Short mmCIF file of C-alpha atoms in Angstrom, two decimals:
data_model
loop_
_atom_site.label_atom_id
_atom_site.label_comp_id
_atom_site.label_asym_id
_atom_site.label_seq_id
_atom_site.Cartn_x
_atom_site.Cartn_y
_atom_site.Cartn_z
CA MET A 1 213.13 79.69 139.90
CA GLU A 2 212.67 77.47 136.89
CA SER A 3 208.89 77.16 137.19
CA LEU A 4 208.72 80.74 135.98
CA PHE A 5 209.77 79.50 132.54
CA LEU A 6 206.36 77.83 132.52
CA LEU A 7 204.32 80.31 134.53
CA ILE A 8 205.29 83.53 132.79
CA PRO A 9 204.68 82.33 129.20
CA LEU A 10 201.48 80.66 130.41
CA SER A 11 200.34 83.91 131.97
CA LEU A 12 201.15 85.84 128.81
CA VAL A 13 199.14 83.37 126.72
CA LEU A 14 196.32 83.76 129.20
CA VAL A 15 196.47 87.56 129.01
CA LEU A 16 196.42 87.31 125.22
CA GLY A 17 193.42 85.01 125.45
CA ILE A 18 191.66 87.46 127.74
CA LEU A 19 192.34 90.35 125.34
CA VAL A 20 190.98 88.33 122.40
CA LEU A 21 187.88 87.44 124.39
CA PHE A 22 187.35 91.05 125.41
CA GLY A 23 187.79 92.16 121.81
CA TRP A 24 185.22 89.60 120.65
CA ALA A 25 182.78 90.81 123.27
CA LEU A 26 183.28 94.45 122.31
CA GLN A 27 182.88 93.78 118.58
CA GLY A 28 179.93 91.50 119.19
CA GLY A 29 177.94 94.25 120.84
CA GLN A 30 178.04 92.78 124.33
CA PHE A 31 178.54 96.23 125.81
CA ASP A 32 175.73 98.01 123.99
CA ASP A 33 172.78 99.31 126.01
CA LEU A 34 173.95 97.94 129.35
CA GLU A 35 171.31 99.23 131.75
CA GLN A 36 168.58 97.47 129.82
CA GLU A 37 170.47 94.16 130.17
CA GLY A 38 170.52 94.53 133.93
CA GLU A 39 166.74 94.80 133.94
CA ARG A 40 166.09 92.04 131.44
CA ILE A 41 166.37 89.24 134.03
CA LEU A 42 163.47 90.81 135.94
CA ASN A 43 161.24 90.50 132.89
CA ALA A 44 158.10 88.82 134.18
CA GLU A 45 157.05 87.39 130.81
CA ALA A 46 160.10 85.13 130.59
CA PRO A 47 159.35 81.39 130.95
CA THR A 48 159.83 80.09 134.47
CA LEU A 49 158.98 76.41 134.49
CA ASP A 50 161.07 73.40 133.53
CA VAL A 51 160.11 70.13 131.82
CA ASP A 52 159.32 68.33 135.06
CA GLN A 53 156.84 71.00 136.15
CA VAL A 54 154.91 71.07 132.91
CA GLU A 55 153.38 67.59 132.90
CA GLU A 56 150.06 65.72 133.36
CA ALA A 57 148.04 65.02 136.50
CA GLY A 58 148.43 67.04 139.67
CA GLY A 59 150.83 69.91 140.23
CA PRO A 60 152.61 71.28 143.30
CA GLU A 61 150.09 73.46 145.11
CA GLN A 62 152.58 76.12 146.02
CA PHE A 63 152.94 77.14 142.39
CA GLY A 64 149.20 77.75 142.21
CA VAL A 65 149.03 75.68 139.03
CA ALA A 66 145.37 74.80 138.48
CA ARG A 67 146.13 71.80 136.29
CA LYS A 68 149.26 70.19 134.89
CA ARG A 69 149.91 70.21 131.19
CA ALA A 70 151.77 67.88 128.81
CA CYS A 71 155.13 69.03 127.50
CA THR A 72 153.68 69.30 124.02
CA ASP A 73 150.85 71.64 125.07
CA ALA A 74 151.21 75.32 124.34
CA ILE A 75 152.18 77.57 127.20
CA VAL A 76 148.92 79.14 128.33
CA PRO A 77 148.51 82.80 127.38
CA ALA A 78 148.88 85.30 130.22
CA GLY A 79 145.14 86.07 130.41
CA ASP A 80 143.98 82.48 131.07
CA PRO A 81 142.20 82.33 134.49
CA SER A 82 143.12 78.68 135.07
CA TRP A 83 146.81 79.57 135.14
CA ARG A 84 148.54 81.70 137.77
CA GLN A 85 152.16 82.68 137.24
CA PRO A 86 154.47 80.96 139.72
CA PRO A 87 156.89 83.17 141.67
CA THR A 88 159.67 84.54 139.42
CA MET B 1 165.30 97.58 119.68
CA ALA B 2 168.89 98.26 118.74
CA THR B 3 170.53 95.51 120.74
CA ALA B 4 169.53 91.87 120.33
CA THR B 5 168.92 90.96 116.73
CA HIS B 6 167.21 87.66 117.41
CA LEU B 7 165.39 88.35 120.65
CA THR B 8 162.07 86.52 120.77
CA PRO B 9 159.29 89.10 121.32
CA THR B 10 157.86 88.53 124.79
CA SER B 11 154.27 88.17 123.59
CA ALA B 12 155.25 85.26 121.37
CA LEU B 13 156.59 83.32 124.36
CA HIS B 14 153.08 82.87 125.63
CA ALA B 15 151.22 82.19 122.42
CA ASN B 16 153.32 79.84 120.38
CA ALA B 17 153.30 76.06 120.86
CA ALA B 18 156.41 75.67 118.74
CA VAL B 19 158.25 78.02 121.08
CA ALA B 20 156.96 76.08 124.12
CA SER B 21 159.39 73.21 123.71
CA GLU B 22 162.30 75.66 123.57
CA ALA B 23 161.02 77.91 126.33
CA VAL B 24 160.76 75.13 128.90
CA TYR B 25 163.93 74.53 130.89
CA ALA B 26 165.70 71.28 131.90
CA ASP B 27 166.37 71.44 135.63
CA THR B 28 166.84 67.82 136.72
CA ALA B 29 170.59 68.33 137.12
CA VAL B 30 169.85 71.50 139.10
CA ARG B 31 167.68 69.50 141.50
CA VAL B 32 170.28 66.75 141.94
CA LEU B 33 173.07 69.24 142.55
CA SER B 34 171.03 71.45 144.90
CA LEU B 35 170.20 68.47 147.09
CA ALA B 36 173.79 67.28 146.93
CA ALA B 37 175.05 70.73 147.96
CA ILE B 38 172.87 70.63 151.06
CA VAL B 39 173.98 67.12 152.01
CA TRP B 40 177.67 67.80 151.45
CA GLY B 41 177.40 71.11 153.26
CA VAL B 42 176.25 69.27 156.36
CA VAL B 43 178.89 66.55 155.97
CA GLY B 44 181.74 68.94 155.23
CA MET B 45 180.92 71.24 158.12
CA LEU B 46 180.53 68.29 160.45
CA VAL B 47 184.04 67.13 159.58
CA GLY B 48 185.12 70.71 160.20
CA VAL B 49 183.65 70.64 163.70
CA ILE B 50 185.35 67.29 164.36
CA ILE B 51 188.80 68.47 163.35
CA ALA B 52 188.36 71.77 165.17
CA SER B 53 187.51 69.74 168.27
CA GLN B 54 190.61 67.63 167.73
CA LEU B 55 192.68 70.78 167.98
CA ALA B 56 191.40 71.24 171.51
CA TRP B 57 191.07 67.54 172.38
CA PRO B 58 193.59 65.51 170.34
CA GLU B 59 192.31 62.26 171.81
CA LEU B 60 189.28 62.69 169.54
CA ASN B 61 191.24 60.91 166.82
CA PHE B 62 190.55 57.75 168.86
CA GLY B 63 194.04 56.51 168.05
CA ILE B 64 193.05 55.32 164.58
CA PRO B 65 194.78 56.60 161.44
CA TRP B 66 191.53 57.17 159.48
CA PHE B 67 190.37 59.67 162.06
CA SER B 68 193.62 61.57 162.44
CA TYR B 69 193.70 65.32 161.93
CA GLY B 70 196.18 65.12 159.06
CA ARG B 71 193.82 62.91 157.06
CA LEU B 72 190.51 64.50 158.05
CA ARG B 73 191.53 68.10 157.41
CA PRO B 74 191.77 67.69 153.61
CA LEU B 75 188.50 65.78 153.77
CA HIS B 76 186.94 68.85 155.37
CA THR B 77 188.45 71.34 152.93
CA ASN B 78 187.60 69.27 149.87
CA ALA B 79 184.07 68.59 151.14
CA VAL B 80 183.20 72.21 151.83
CA ILE B 81 184.93 73.70 148.79
CA PHE B 82 184.40 71.13 146.05
CA ALA B 83 181.45 69.12 147.33
CA PHE B 84 179.33 71.83 148.96
CA GLY B 85 180.64 74.79 146.95
CA GLY B 86 181.08 72.82 143.76
CA CYS B 87 177.57 71.39 143.73
CA ALA B 88 176.10 74.79 144.55
CA LEU B 89 178.03 76.37 141.69
CA MET B 90 177.10 73.69 139.20
CA ALA B 91 173.43 73.83 140.20
CA THR B 92 173.24 77.61 140.00
CA SER B 93 175.27 77.94 136.81
CA PHE B 94 172.88 75.53 135.07
CA HIS B 95 169.88 77.34 136.59
CA VAL B 96 171.11 80.83 135.71
CA ALA B 97 172.47 80.07 132.23
CA GLN B 98 169.11 78.76 131.07
CA ARG B 99 167.09 81.62 132.41
CA THR B 100 169.40 84.43 131.34
CA CYS B 101 169.79 82.93 127.87
CA GLN B 102 166.11 81.98 127.74
CA THR B 103 166.94 78.59 126.32
CA ARG B 104 166.96 75.02 127.55
CA LEU B 105 170.17 73.56 128.96
CA PHE B 106 172.48 72.20 126.25
CA MET B 107 172.58 68.38 126.40
CA PRO B 108 170.59 67.82 129.63
CA LYS B 109 171.75 64.19 129.79
CA LEU B 110 175.38 65.31 129.78
CA ALA B 111 174.45 67.70 132.59
CA LEU B 112 173.20 64.70 134.56
CA PHE B 113 176.51 62.97 133.89
CA VAL B 114 178.25 66.06 135.28
CA ALA B 115 176.03 65.99 138.37
CA TRP B 116 176.49 62.29 139.11
CA GLY B 117 180.11 62.19 137.96
CA TRP B 118 180.86 64.93 140.47
CA GLN B 119 179.21 62.86 143.21
CA VAL B 120 181.53 59.96 142.28
CA VAL B 121 184.51 62.31 142.63
CA ILE B 122 183.28 63.38 146.06
CA VAL B 123 182.72 59.83 147.27
CA ALA B 124 186.15 58.83 145.95
CA ALA B 125 187.62 61.71 147.94
CA ALA B 126 185.70 60.68 151.06
CA ILE B 127 187.18 57.19 150.78
CA SER B 128 190.72 57.94 149.65
CA LEU B 129 191.56 60.86 151.93
CA PRO B 130 190.96 59.07 155.27
CA LEU B 131 192.92 56.15 153.82
CA GLY B 132 195.86 58.52 153.63
CA MET B 133 196.06 58.76 149.85
CA THR B 134 197.19 62.30 149.22
CA GLN B 135 199.33 64.35 146.87
CA GLY B 136 200.10 66.63 149.78
CA LYS B 137 199.06 69.78 147.92
CA GLU B 138 196.48 71.98 149.60
CA TYR B 139 193.03 71.80 147.94
CA ALA B 140 194.66 69.44 145.42
CA GLU B 141 195.17 66.44 147.67
CA LEU B 142 193.18 63.98 145.58
CA GLU B 143 195.32 61.37 143.89
CA TRP B 144 195.80 61.15 140.14
CA PRO B 145 192.99 58.69 139.20
CA ILE B 146 190.46 61.01 140.82
CA ASP B 147 192.16 63.99 139.16
CA LEU B 148 191.56 62.31 135.81
CA LEU B 149 187.88 61.80 136.61
CA ILE B 150 187.65 65.45 137.67
CA THR B 151 189.07 66.46 134.28
CA VAL B 152 186.50 64.38 132.39
CA VAL B 153 183.59 65.71 134.45
CA TRP B 154 184.87 69.27 134.16
CA VAL B 155 185.15 69.09 130.36
CA ALA B 156 181.56 67.84 130.24
CA TYR B 157 180.53 70.69 132.55
CA ALA B 158 182.18 73.23 130.26
CA VAL B 159 180.45 71.70 127.23
CA VAL B 160 177.02 71.93 128.86
CA PHE B 161 177.52 75.46 130.17
CA PHE B 162 179.12 77.03 127.10
CA GLY B 163 176.80 75.07 124.84
CA THR B 164 173.86 76.68 126.61
CA ILE B 165 175.42 80.12 126.22
CA ALA B 166 176.10 79.47 122.54
CA ARG B 167 172.43 78.60 121.99
CA ARG B 168 171.12 81.69 123.74
CA LYS B 169 168.05 83.51 122.45
CA ILE B 170 169.34 86.83 123.75
CA ARG B 171 172.44 88.27 122.13
CA HIS B 172 173.79 89.80 125.33
CA ILE B 173 175.49 87.41 127.75
CA TYR B 174 174.33 88.38 131.24
CA VAL B 175 177.19 89.34 133.55
CA ALA B 176 176.64 86.35 135.88
CA ASN B 177 177.49 84.04 132.99
CA TRP B 178 180.80 85.82 132.45
CA PHE B 179 181.70 85.06 136.07
CA PHE B 180 180.61 81.43 135.76
CA GLY B 181 182.47 81.06 132.45
CA ALA B 182 185.69 82.52 133.87
CA PHE B 183 185.38 80.20 136.86
CA ILE B 184 184.92 77.12 134.69
CA LEU B 185 187.78 77.87 132.30
CA THR B 186 190.26 78.97 134.95
CA ILE B 187 189.64 75.98 137.21
CA ALA B 188 190.30 73.71 134.23
CA LEU B 189 193.65 75.43 133.64
CA LEU B 190 194.58 75.41 137.33
CA HIS B 191 193.64 71.77 137.81
CA ILE B 192 195.68 70.58 134.84
CA VAL B 193 198.80 72.63 135.58
CA ASN B 194 198.92 72.00 139.33
CA GLY B 195 197.80 68.40 139.02
CA ALA B 196 200.71 67.45 136.77
CA ALA B 197 202.18 64.41 138.46
CA VAL B 198 204.13 61.22 137.80
CA PRO B 199 202.16 58.16 138.98
CA ALA B 200 204.15 55.59 140.95
CA SER B 201 201.21 53.32 141.71
CA PHE B 202 197.43 53.48 141.45
CA THR B 203 197.25 55.31 144.76
CA LYS B 204 200.47 57.32 144.76
CA SER B 205 201.99 59.93 142.47
CA TYR B 206 204.71 62.55 142.70
CA SER B 207 204.34 66.18 141.66
CA ALA B 208 205.92 67.17 138.36
CA TYR B 209 207.41 70.12 140.24
CA ALA B 210 209.71 70.21 143.26
CA GLY B 211 210.81 72.47 146.07
CA VAL B 212 210.09 76.17 145.82
CA GLN B 213 208.98 75.72 142.19
CA ASP B 214 206.26 73.37 143.40
CA ALA B 215 205.37 75.84 146.12
CA MET B 216 204.94 78.62 143.58
CA VAL B 217 202.79 76.48 141.26
CA GLN B 218 200.81 75.19 144.23
CA TRP B 219 199.99 78.66 145.54
CA TRP B 220 199.31 80.04 142.07
CA TYR B 221 196.74 77.25 142.01
CA GLY B 222 195.65 77.67 145.63
CA HIS B 223 194.96 81.34 145.48
CA ASN B 224 193.22 81.11 142.14
CA ALA B 225 191.10 78.28 143.54
CA VAL B 226 189.93 80.85 146.08
CA GLY B 227 189.72 83.62 143.49
CA PHE B 228 187.86 81.73 140.80
CA PHE B 229 186.14 78.81 142.52
CA LEU B 230 185.16 80.61 145.71
CA THR B 231 184.93 84.16 144.41
CA ALA B 232 184.24 84.51 140.68
CA GLY B 233 181.84 81.57 140.63
CA PHE B 234 179.86 82.83 143.63
CA LEU B 235 179.84 86.39 142.30
CA GLY B 236 178.08 84.91 139.29
CA MET B 237 175.55 83.50 141.71
CA MET B 238 175.24 86.85 143.46
CA TYR B 239 174.66 88.83 140.29
CA TYR B 240 171.60 86.81 139.39
CA TYR B 241 169.92 85.91 142.68
CA ILE B 242 170.22 89.27 144.45
CA PRO B 243 168.51 91.20 141.65
CA LYS B 244 165.89 88.47 141.28
CA GLN B 245 165.07 88.29 144.98
CA ALA B 246 165.18 92.06 145.48
CA GLY B 247 163.19 92.68 142.31
CA ARG B 248 165.73 95.38 141.40
CA PRO B 249 168.32 95.36 138.61
CA VAL B 250 172.02 95.32 139.47
CA TYR B 251 172.97 98.76 140.86
CA SER B 252 175.47 99.49 138.11
CA TYR B 253 175.61 97.01 135.28
CA ARG B 254 178.55 98.93 133.87
CA LEU B 255 180.47 98.48 137.14
CA SER B 256 179.74 94.75 137.12
CA ILE B 257 181.51 94.41 133.79
CA VAL B 258 184.45 96.62 134.75
CA HIS B 259 185.10 94.85 138.02
CA PHE B 260 184.73 91.46 136.34
CA TRP B 261 187.64 92.13 133.98
CA ALA B 262 189.73 93.78 136.71
CA LEU B 263 189.09 90.91 139.10
CA ILE B 264 189.97 88.07 136.75
CA PHE B 265 193.10 89.80 135.62
CA THR B 266 194.40 90.76 139.07
CA TYR B 267 193.62 87.51 140.89
CA MET B 268 196.11 85.56 138.80
CA TRP B 269 199.06 87.38 140.36
CA ALA B 270 198.18 87.22 144.05
CA GLY B 271 199.40 83.69 144.73
CA PRO B 272 202.84 84.56 146.16
CA HIS B 273 201.22 86.16 149.22
CA HIS B 274 201.04 82.61 150.57
CA LEU B 275 204.82 82.39 150.42
CA HIS B 276 206.05 85.51 152.19
CA TYR B 277 209.41 85.07 153.94
CA THR B 278 209.90 81.64 152.37
CA ALA B 279 212.51 80.58 149.83
CA LEU B 280 210.44 82.20 147.08
CA PRO B 281 212.43 85.10 145.55
CA ASP B 282 211.76 88.48 147.11
CA TRP B 283 210.58 90.09 143.90
CA ALA B 284 207.94 87.39 143.42
CA GLN B 285 206.69 87.96 146.96
CA SER B 286 206.44 91.68 146.24
CA VAL B 287 204.44 91.09 143.05
CA GLY B 288 202.00 88.97 145.05
CA MET B 289 201.67 91.60 147.74
CA VAL B 290 201.10 94.49 145.33
CA PHE B 291 198.51 92.69 143.22
CA SER B 292 196.71 91.49 146.36
CA LEU B 293 196.41 95.10 147.50
CA ILE B 294 195.17 96.20 144.08
CA LEU B 295 192.62 93.37 144.28
CA LEU B 296 190.82 95.19 147.06
CA ALA B 297 189.33 97.59 144.52
CA PRO B 298 187.55 95.20 142.12
CA SER B 299 186.45 93.04 145.04
CA TRP B 300 184.81 95.94 146.83
CA GLY B 301 183.35 97.05 143.52
CA GLY B 302 181.47 93.78 143.46
CA MET B 303 180.41 94.07 147.06
CA ILE B 304 179.13 97.63 146.67
CA ASN B 305 177.36 96.75 143.44
CA GLY B 306 175.54 93.87 145.10
CA ILE B 307 174.55 95.70 148.27
CA MET B 308 173.49 98.89 146.46
CA THR B 309 171.21 96.79 144.26
CA LEU B 310 168.89 97.06 147.24
CA GLN B 311 168.58 100.80 146.68
CA GLY B 312 164.85 101.51 146.67
CA ALA B 313 164.21 98.16 148.33
CA TRP B 314 166.06 98.38 151.67
CA HIS B 315 162.81 97.61 153.49
CA LYS B 316 163.00 94.07 152.14
CA LEU B 317 165.92 93.43 154.48
CA ARG B 318 163.45 93.67 157.38
CA ASP B 319 161.30 90.69 156.48
CA ASP B 320 162.87 88.72 153.65
CA ALA B 321 165.13 85.98 155.00
CA ILE B 322 166.62 85.19 151.62
CA ILE B 323 167.71 88.80 151.11
CA LYS B 324 169.25 88.77 154.59
CA PHE B 325 171.41 85.78 153.69
CA LEU B 326 172.44 87.29 150.36
CA ILE B 327 173.26 90.78 151.62
CA VAL B 328 175.03 89.66 154.79
CA SER B 329 177.12 87.31 152.67
CA LEU B 330 178.31 90.37 150.74
CA SER B 331 179.29 92.14 153.93
CA PHE B 332 181.46 89.14 154.80
CA TYR B 333 182.81 89.21 151.28
CA GLY B 334 183.82 92.81 151.89
CA MET B 335 185.40 91.95 155.24
CA ALA B 336 187.37 89.05 153.83
CA THR B 337 188.52 91.00 150.77
CA PHE B 338 189.74 93.79 153.03
CA GLU B 339 191.41 91.46 155.51
CA GLY B 340 193.06 89.46 152.72
CA PRO B 341 194.95 92.38 151.17
CA MET B 342 195.98 93.51 154.65
CA MET B 343 197.35 90.05 155.41
CA SER B 344 199.16 90.10 152.08
CA ILE B 345 201.36 92.93 153.30
CA LYS B 346 204.66 91.33 154.20
CA THR B 347 204.99 92.94 157.63
CA VAL B 348 201.45 91.89 158.55
CA ASN B 349 202.04 88.44 157.11
CA ALA B 350 205.10 88.02 159.30
CA LEU B 351 202.65 88.13 162.22
CA SER B 352 199.77 86.18 160.71
CA HIS B 353 201.40 83.37 158.76
CA TYR B 354 201.33 79.90 160.39
CA THR B 355 198.81 81.16 162.97
CA ASP B 356 195.10 80.62 163.40
CA TRP B 357 194.51 84.05 161.91
CA THR B 358 194.88 82.47 158.47
CA ILE B 359 192.19 79.95 159.33
CA GLY B 360 190.03 82.73 160.72
CA HIS B 361 190.39 84.66 157.49
CA VAL B 362 189.49 81.63 155.38
CA HIS B 363 186.35 81.03 157.41
CA ALA B 364 185.17 84.62 157.20
CA GLY B 365 185.24 84.16 153.45
CA ALA B 366 184.13 80.54 153.39
CA LEU B 367 181.32 80.60 155.94
CA GLY B 368 180.47 84.28 155.69
CA TRP B 369 180.58 84.78 151.95
CA VAL B 370 180.41 81.35 150.31
CA GLY B 371 178.25 79.69 152.95
CA LEU B 372 175.67 82.43 153.32
CA ILE B 373 175.31 83.21 149.61
CA SER B 374 174.85 79.49 148.91
CA MET B 375 172.24 79.16 151.62
CA GLY B 376 170.30 82.20 150.43
CA THR B 377 170.49 80.95 146.86
CA LEU B 378 169.36 77.44 147.77
CA TYR B 379 166.40 78.94 149.66
CA TYR B 380 165.55 80.78 146.44
CA ILE B 381 165.95 77.80 144.10
CA VAL B 382 164.47 74.88 146.04
CA PRO B 383 160.87 76.14 146.32
CA ARG B 384 160.92 76.79 142.58
CA MET B 385 162.00 73.26 141.77
#
């Protein structure tokens, strides 16, 4: 069963790696305030569009975008009537 | 707020032009890969129907070697797992990493290389497998030149994904990204170890391992391909798209973290359940059986977490097709992760091994879990592209 000479040490290295990674996460505060993190992805103010959707001349109707914008333009503030948030 | 020290205040996201260039995502690779996933899904499942038909009507190989069951079966498995599943995972990991880290994809051009490089791998598989070029290892049939290309593309994939995580604007790494990250790293390890081979010609190589040793390495690889490619990766998908579509946060974020660590640890040891009553030593078979049974717990933790996310929003199951796909996929995930541990029991395996039950089990997981969650996710993503 010679392959075990490879597999067992490899698995131990892997377990060590996993423990180091877990330790880093714990120390780095990854596990602080967990319930809030679950809700963060539902945050409606987060940006939703990508570079190809924020461009000049004519936008996809289904997003309800009144006019396209150049990449360098500022993202329109939430109160602007010419801009409707696409589905999140 | 006590948590993220460099979280951009949400009001600033709207007002600031300087933030605009960082806040806008790079999704071209997501588009390419989403389309590819759909195409390869159709192709892969079509090949599946063909070979299934050949089981009933063997004459459907038309007497030509390129259409024979032995050559088409790996084409089917590679197409549905790596082409369909792989493209879906790459697309969604790029999509999710950007939005959960609130930053643009790291090196979008490299991401495009990943997307198109992966298509080259798939096409090379589609050509080489019917030609009979195979390493003879399940889900690792592709010959060594293609394996090398896979390695290059995968390293690039890891660079793009982890680079995006490293540049995150939120300190916390959302749980889905942990699943995607584990999937990417583990597949790299599995591919390199199991792919070790001595080339004899451009189209033929021989495994670095032999006999029962090769079998053990192969099924350490094979089961972790299922556990990390088809499970961990798609759980990452699930943990983002179900909450987003349901408009509810994950039922228990704490549970998602606990079952993540339990899952990735336990899956590594389940491989021997493919080798019950073979020449593999008895103790190794027992280890595989025990860890497979333990695996039921973290798997069902994930299933329950995903389904219970609908708490307070069950009514959405009535009318929302996307939610139907996503939630039903989890029920199949539960079925397959109950059936699997049962089949890992040696006495049960004595009945099921080398029968169609194994294929049935695979398809409950592959079509029910992987297929449906990918479809629901693609229905979510495509209209937003």
